[in-house]
Amino acid sequence: MPVTLLSAVILGCFLLLLLRIGRRERGLPPGPPTVPLLGNLHLMPNAAEMPFKFMEWSRKYGEIVSVKIGSSTMIILSSPRAIKEVVDKQGWATSSRPANYLAGLAAGGYHILFARDTPQLRKLKNVIARFFSPTNSLGRVPVQAAESTQLLHELMTQPEDFIASIRRYTHSVAMITTYGQRVPSLTSPQMQGFYQMLHRFLHIQLPGVYPPLDLVPVLKYLPNRWAPWRAACRRSKSEMAAFHLRFASAAEARCSAERGESFMDSISGMDLAPEEYDDVFSYTGFALVEAGSDPNSAFVLSLVLVLSLYPEHQERARREIEAVVGTARLPELADFGCLPFVDALIREIIRIRPPFPIGVPHLATEDIRYKDYIVPEGATVILNTYSVFHSPEIFEEPEAFNPDRFLKSEHGTRPGMDADFRDNFLFGGGRRICPGQYTARAMMQLTTMRLIWAFGFGPAKNPKTGQPLGLDFYAPEFVVMPCPFQCAIEPRTIERRKLVEQAFNDSRLLLQRYEH
Ligand code: HEM
C-alpha cells in the first residue's frame, strides 16, 4: 500500500512538472496565452505569416513579447528602444545564435550567419569587419559601377530578362568581392547552379519546412526514411564545398600579382589550425557570396516593382537626378549626396519591404533586464524590424508608400518618435549587425540612380494572369523579395542608350580582370 501511495505521489509530481512545461515563467514579458507542454507552439505561424503574426502580437502585448515554445522562450522586440536596450547595448550578451541543428548539419557550424559566438567566429568577424570597412567598401565602388554598366546594357538589349540580369549583377559583384572572379553572362551555368544551391540551403532553414529538431531533439535520431532533412543537408554540404573548391582553386591558380583584392586572399592571414582552414574557407566564401547576392537582388527587384507601381515617384526621381547629373553622363556615387528625394525613395522601399522582415535570430547568453522584464539566458531574441517599420505610432500611415516622410524628418517618423531610431535597422543589430552594410548601401544608391536615369519602367504585371500588381506580390522565402513579375523597361533616349553602350565598353577592361 505505501508503495502504491509513493508511486502515486511520484507520478503526481511528474505530471505537475510536465504541466509546467510551456508555462510562461514569472518575470517574462507578456505574450499569448499558453497551453501545457506546447506553450505557444500551436500558435506559431509558417514562415510567410511570421512577420504579420509577430506584428499582431506586438500590437496586442507591447514592444517586448515573450512566446513559449515548449520549455524554450522567444523574445520579440518591436520598438527601437527595446532593440537598442536589449540587443545594441548588451551586445556581449546577445552576440550568439540559437541552436540550429539543420544549419550545423549542412554547414558544420561554420556558416557565419548561423554560427554560434566562439573565439574562432570572433576572429573571422574581425577579418570580415576590416575587409568590409566603410573605406574598403568605397574602394570597391569602381567594380560595382563597372558591373552596373553591364546591368544597364542587358536591360537595354534584353529587358524581358531583367530579373536574371539583376541577379547576375549582384551575384557577380559578390563573386568578385569574395573570390576575385566574375559571372560574365546571364546564361552562365555557374549562376543558375549557385541560385539553385542557395535556394536549397536557405529553404532548409525556413521554419516549418522540417520538424522543430532543436525543440524535440529525439527526432534527430529517426531513421533516414523519416528524416528527409538529412539527405537535404548532406546535399547542401557537398554542394557548398564543391562550389568553394572550384572557385578557391581557380583563385589559387592565378598569378600572385593579381592577388590581394578578394576576401579569400585576406582570410588567409587568419591564425587557424590547418584542419580548420577548409571548412572556414568553404562556408565563409559561400556565405559572403550568398549575403552579397540575394538581399541586394531583393532590393533592386523591389526598386523596379516600386518604380513601375508609382510613376509619379519615378518621374520626380528622374527630374531630380537629371537636374544634378544632366543627360551627358551616367550618375556616379558622388552625385548621391545631392539627391534627397532618391535617398527618400530608397529608405521608403527598405521600410515598406525589408528583405529580412524579422531579422536573423540572436541568442541571449545571460539574463538581460529591460524595464520590469527579464530576457532570460537561452532565449531566442527576434529583432522585429517589420513591426517597427509598420508601426502606426512611429510612422504616419505606415502601409502607404510615401517617400516624402523621409524629407520631413531624418528617419521619416512622427515628431518625437525618432529618439531611439537608427537608419540601419534593416541590417540587424548588436554585434551581429550586417558587416556588408556599407557595400550594400553603395550598391543601392548607385544602382537606383543609374536605373532611373537610364530607363522608364512601365506597369508591372503578373506573368501568369497578366493582371496589374500591387506591393503585396512578395515570396515568403528566407530573403523576402518580389515574386517573378513582368515589367516594360525602355531606355529614356537614344543618347542615353549610346552613353550606356559606351560606359559598358569602357568598363570591359576592368571587368576582364575578373574573367578567368
Ligand atoms: C540589402 C542588402 C543586405 C541586407 C538587407 C542585409 C541584412 C543583414 C541582416 C539583417 C543580417 C543579420 C544581422 C543580425 O543578426 O542582427 C546580416 C548579416 C550578415 N550580412 Fe548582410 N545584408 C545585406 C547585404 C550584405 C552584403 C553585401 C554582405 C557582404 C558581402 C553581407 C554580409 C553579411 C554577413 C557576413 C552577415 C553575418 C553577420 C553575423 O552573423 O555576424 N550582407 N545581413
PDB file of N, CA, C and O in Angstrom, residues 307-335:
ATOM      1  N   LEU A 307       9.044  51.395 -58.814  1.00  0.00           N
ATOM      2  CA  LEU A 307       9.075  52.394 -59.891  1.00  0.00           C
ATOM      3  C   LEU A 307       7.918  52.154 -60.858  1.00  0.00           C
ATOM      4  O   LEU A 307       7.301  53.095 -61.361  1.00  0.00           O
ATOM      5  N   SER A 308       7.626  50.863 -61.079  1.00  0.00           N
ATOM      6  CA  SER A 308       6.558  50.583 -62.025  1.00  0.00           C
ATOM      7  C   SER A 308       5.178  50.849 -61.404  1.00  0.00           C
ATOM      8  O   SER A 308       4.238  51.173 -62.114  1.00  0.00           O
ATOM      9  N   LEU A 309       5.078  50.722 -60.081  1.00  0.00           N
ATOM     10  CA  LEU A 309       3.778  50.944 -59.431  1.00  0.00           C
ATOM     11  C   LEU A 309       3.490  52.426 -59.194  1.00  0.00           C
ATOM     12  O   LEU A 309       2.342  52.821 -59.069  1.00  0.00           O
ATOM     13  N   TYR A 310       4.560  53.224 -59.060  1.00  0.00           N
ATOM     14  CA  TYR A 310       4.361  54.641 -58.702  1.00  0.00           C
ATOM     15  C   TYR A 310       5.065  55.540 -59.721  1.00  0.00           C
ATOM     16  O   TYR A 310       6.144  56.077 -59.460  1.00  0.00           O
ATOM     17  N   PRO A 311       4.440  55.730 -60.887  1.00  0.00           N
ATOM     18  CA  PRO A 311       5.082  56.540 -61.936  1.00  0.00           C
ATOM     19  C   PRO A 311       5.384  57.963 -61.462  1.00  0.00           C
ATOM     20  O   PRO A 311       6.364  58.565 -61.905  1.00  0.00           O
ATOM     21  N   GLU A 312       4.568  58.480 -60.528  1.00  0.00           N
ATOM     22  CA  GLU A 312       4.809  59.862 -60.073  1.00  0.00           C
ATOM     23  C   GLU A 312       6.127  59.954 -59.299  1.00  0.00           C
ATOM     24  O   GLU A 312       6.877  60.923 -59.447  1.00  0.00           O
ATOM     25  N   HIS A 313       6.459  58.928 -58.530  1.00  0.00           N
ATOM     26  CA  HIS A 313       7.739  58.936 -57.794  1.00  0.00           C
ATOM     27  C   HIS A 313       8.902  58.722 -58.767  1.00  0.00           C
ATOM     28  O   HIS A 313       9.972  59.308 -58.619  1.00  0.00           O
ATOM     29  N   GLN A 314       8.655  57.866 -59.751  1.00  0.00           N
ATOM     30  CA  GLN A 314       9.684  57.601 -60.758  1.00  0.00           C
ATOM     31  C   GLN A 314      10.049  58.910 -61.479  1.00  0.00           C
ATOM     32  O   GLN A 314      11.220  59.253 -61.656  1.00  0.00           O
ATOM     33  N   GLU A 315       9.006  59.655 -61.843  1.00  0.00           N
ATOM     34  CA  GLU A 315       9.190  60.893 -62.595  1.00  0.00           C
ATOM     35  C   GLU A 315       9.923  61.941 -61.735  1.00  0.00           C
ATOM     36  O   GLU A 315      10.849  62.618 -62.205  1.00  0.00           O
ATOM     37  N   ARG A 316       9.522  62.014 -60.485  1.00  0.00           N
ATOM     38  CA  ARG A 316      10.151  63.007 -59.598  1.00  0.00           C
ATOM     39  C   ARG A 316      11.628  62.679 -59.383  1.00  0.00           C
ATOM     40  O   ARG A 316      12.491  63.562 -59.404  1.00  0.00           O
ATOM     41  N   ALA A 317      11.909  61.399 -59.204  1.00  0.00           N
ATOM     42  CA  ALA A 317      13.307  60.978 -59.006  1.00  0.00           C
ATOM     43  C   ALA A 317      14.119  61.263 -60.268  1.00  0.00           C
ATOM     44  O   ALA A 317      15.251  61.740 -60.204  1.00  0.00           O
ATOM     45  N   ARG A 318      13.519  60.985 -61.419  1.00  0.00           N
ATOM     46  CA  ARG A 318      14.230  61.239 -62.684  1.00  0.00           C
ATOM     47  C   ARG A 318      14.583  62.715 -62.817  1.00  0.00           C
ATOM     48  O   ARG A 318      15.719  63.072 -63.154  1.00  0.00           O
ATOM     49  N   ARG A 319      13.603  63.571 -62.521  1.00  0.00           N
ATOM     50  CA  ARG A 319      13.856  65.020 -62.659  1.00  0.00           C
ATOM     51  C   ARG A 319      14.977  65.450 -61.724  1.00  0.00           C
ATOM     52  O   ARG A 319      15.863  66.219 -62.094  1.00  0.00           O
ATOM     53  N   GLU A 320      14.947  64.919 -60.508  1.00  0.00           N
ATOM     54  CA  GLU A 320      15.984  65.300 -59.533  1.00  0.00           C
ATOM     55  C   GLU A 320      17.359  64.851 -60.024  1.00  0.00           C
ATOM     56  O   GLU A 320      18.334  65.606 -59.969  1.00  0.00           O
ATOM     57  N   ILE A 321      17.431  63.623 -60.529  1.00  0.00           N
ATOM     58  CA  ILE A 321      18.728  63.098 -60.992  1.00  0.00           C
ATOM     59  C   ILE A 321      19.221  63.922 -62.186  1.00  0.00           C
ATOM     60  O   ILE A 321      20.393  64.333 -62.232  1.00  0.00           O
ATOM     61  N   GLU A 322      18.333  64.204 -63.114  1.00  0.00           N
ATOM     62  CA  GLU A 322      18.754  64.965 -64.307  1.00  0.00           C
ATOM     63  C   GLU A 322      19.224  66.374 -63.935  1.00  0.00           C
ATOM     64  O   GLU A 322      20.156  66.897 -64.545  1.00  0.00           O
ATOM     65  N   ALA A 323      18.580  66.956 -62.935  1.00  0.00           N
ATOM     66  CA  ALA A 323      18.969  68.318 -62.535  1.00  0.00           C
ATOM     67  C   ALA A 323      20.410  68.338 -62.008  1.00  0.00           C
ATOM     68  O   ALA A 323      21.124  69.328 -62.153  1.00  0.00           O
ATOM     69  N   VAL A 324      20.850  67.240 -61.426  1.00  0.00           N
ATOM     70  CA  VAL A 324      22.202  67.193 -60.853  1.00  0.00           C
ATOM     71  C   VAL A 324      23.212  66.607 -61.850  1.00  0.00           C
ATOM     72  O   VAL A 324      24.317  67.116 -62.023  1.00  0.00           O
ATOM     73  N   VAL A 325      22.803  65.549 -62.519  1.00  0.00           N
ATOM     74  CA  VAL A 325      23.741  64.786 -63.364  1.00  0.00           C
ATOM     75  C   VAL A 325      23.729  65.290 -64.811  1.00  0.00           C
ATOM     76  O   VAL A 325      24.744  65.205 -65.517  1.00  0.00           O
ATOM     77  N   GLY A 326      22.593  65.807 -65.244  1.00  0.00           N
ATOM     78  CA  GLY A 326      22.429  66.181 -66.647  1.00  0.00           C
ATOM     79  C   GLY A 326      22.104  64.954 -67.477  1.00  0.00           C
ATOM     80  O   GLY A 326      21.717  63.906 -66.933  1.00  0.00           O
ATOM     81  N   THR A 327      22.314  65.079 -68.782  1.00  0.00           N
ATOM     82  CA  THR A 327      21.959  63.946 -69.647  1.00  0.00           C
ATOM     83  C   THR A 327      23.173  63.433 -70.422  1.00  0.00           C
ATOM     84  O   THR A 327      23.063  62.543 -71.245  1.00  0.00           O
ATOM     85  N   ALA A 328      24.346  64.017 -70.121  1.00  0.00           N
ATOM     86  CA  ALA A 328      25.512  63.678 -70.943  1.00  0.00           C
ATOM     87  C   ALA A 328      26.463  62.695 -70.269  1.00  0.00           C
ATOM     88  O   ALA A 328      27.521  62.388 -70.808  1.00  0.00           O
ATOM     89  N   ARG A 329      26.127  62.229 -69.100  1.00  0.00           N
ATOM     90  CA  ARG A 329      26.974  61.217 -68.438  1.00  0.00           C
ATOM     91  C   ARG A 329      26.108  60.380 -67.491  1.00  0.00           C
ATOM     92  O   ARG A 329      25.006  60.809 -67.113  1.00  0.00           O
ATOM     93  N   LEU A 330      26.641  59.216 -67.093  1.00  0.00           N
ATOM     94  CA  LEU A 330      25.912  58.369 -66.146  1.00  0.00           C
ATOM     95  C   LEU A 330      26.086  58.918 -64.729  1.00  0.00           C
ATOM     96  O   LEU A 330      27.127  59.512 -64.426  1.00  0.00           O
ATOM     97  N   PRO A 331      25.093  58.702 -63.859  1.00  0.00           N
ATOM     98  CA  PRO A 331      25.275  59.117 -62.459  1.00  0.00           C
ATOM     99  C   PRO A 331      26.436  58.360 -61.803  1.00  0.00           C
ATOM    100  O   PRO A 331      26.691  57.197 -62.124  1.00  0.00           O
ATOM    101  N   GLU A 332      27.129  59.033 -60.885  1.00  0.00           N
ATOM    102  CA  GLU A 332      28.208  58.401 -60.106  1.00  0.00           C
ATOM    103  C   GLU A 332      27.807  58.458 -58.630  1.00  0.00           C
ATOM    104  O   GLU A 332      26.962  59.269 -58.243  1.00  0.00           O
ATOM    105  N   LEU A 333      28.476  57.644 -57.825  1.00  0.00           N
ATOM    106  CA  LEU A 333      28.100  57.601 -56.405  1.00  0.00           C
ATOM    107  C   LEU A 333      28.190  58.985 -55.749  1.00  0.00           C
ATOM    108  O   LEU A 333      27.379  59.332 -54.884  1.00  0.00           O
ATOM    109  N   ALA A 334      29.167  59.780 -56.197  1.00  0.00           N
ATOM    110  CA  ALA A 334      29.354  61.106 -55.594  1.00  0.00           C
ATOM    111  C   ALA A 334      28.139  62.007 -55.800  1.00  0.00           C
ATOM    112  O   ALA A 334      27.946  62.968 -55.054  1.00  0.00           O
ATOM    113  N   ASP A 335      27.295  61.717 -56.783  1.00  0.00           N
ATOM    114  CA  ASP A 335      26.105  62.549 -57.019  1.00  0.00           C
ATOM    115  C   ASP A 335      25.051  62.346 -55.940  1.00  0.00           C
ATOM    116  O   ASP A 335      24.168  63.191 -55.749  1.00  0.00           O
TER     117      ASP A 335
END
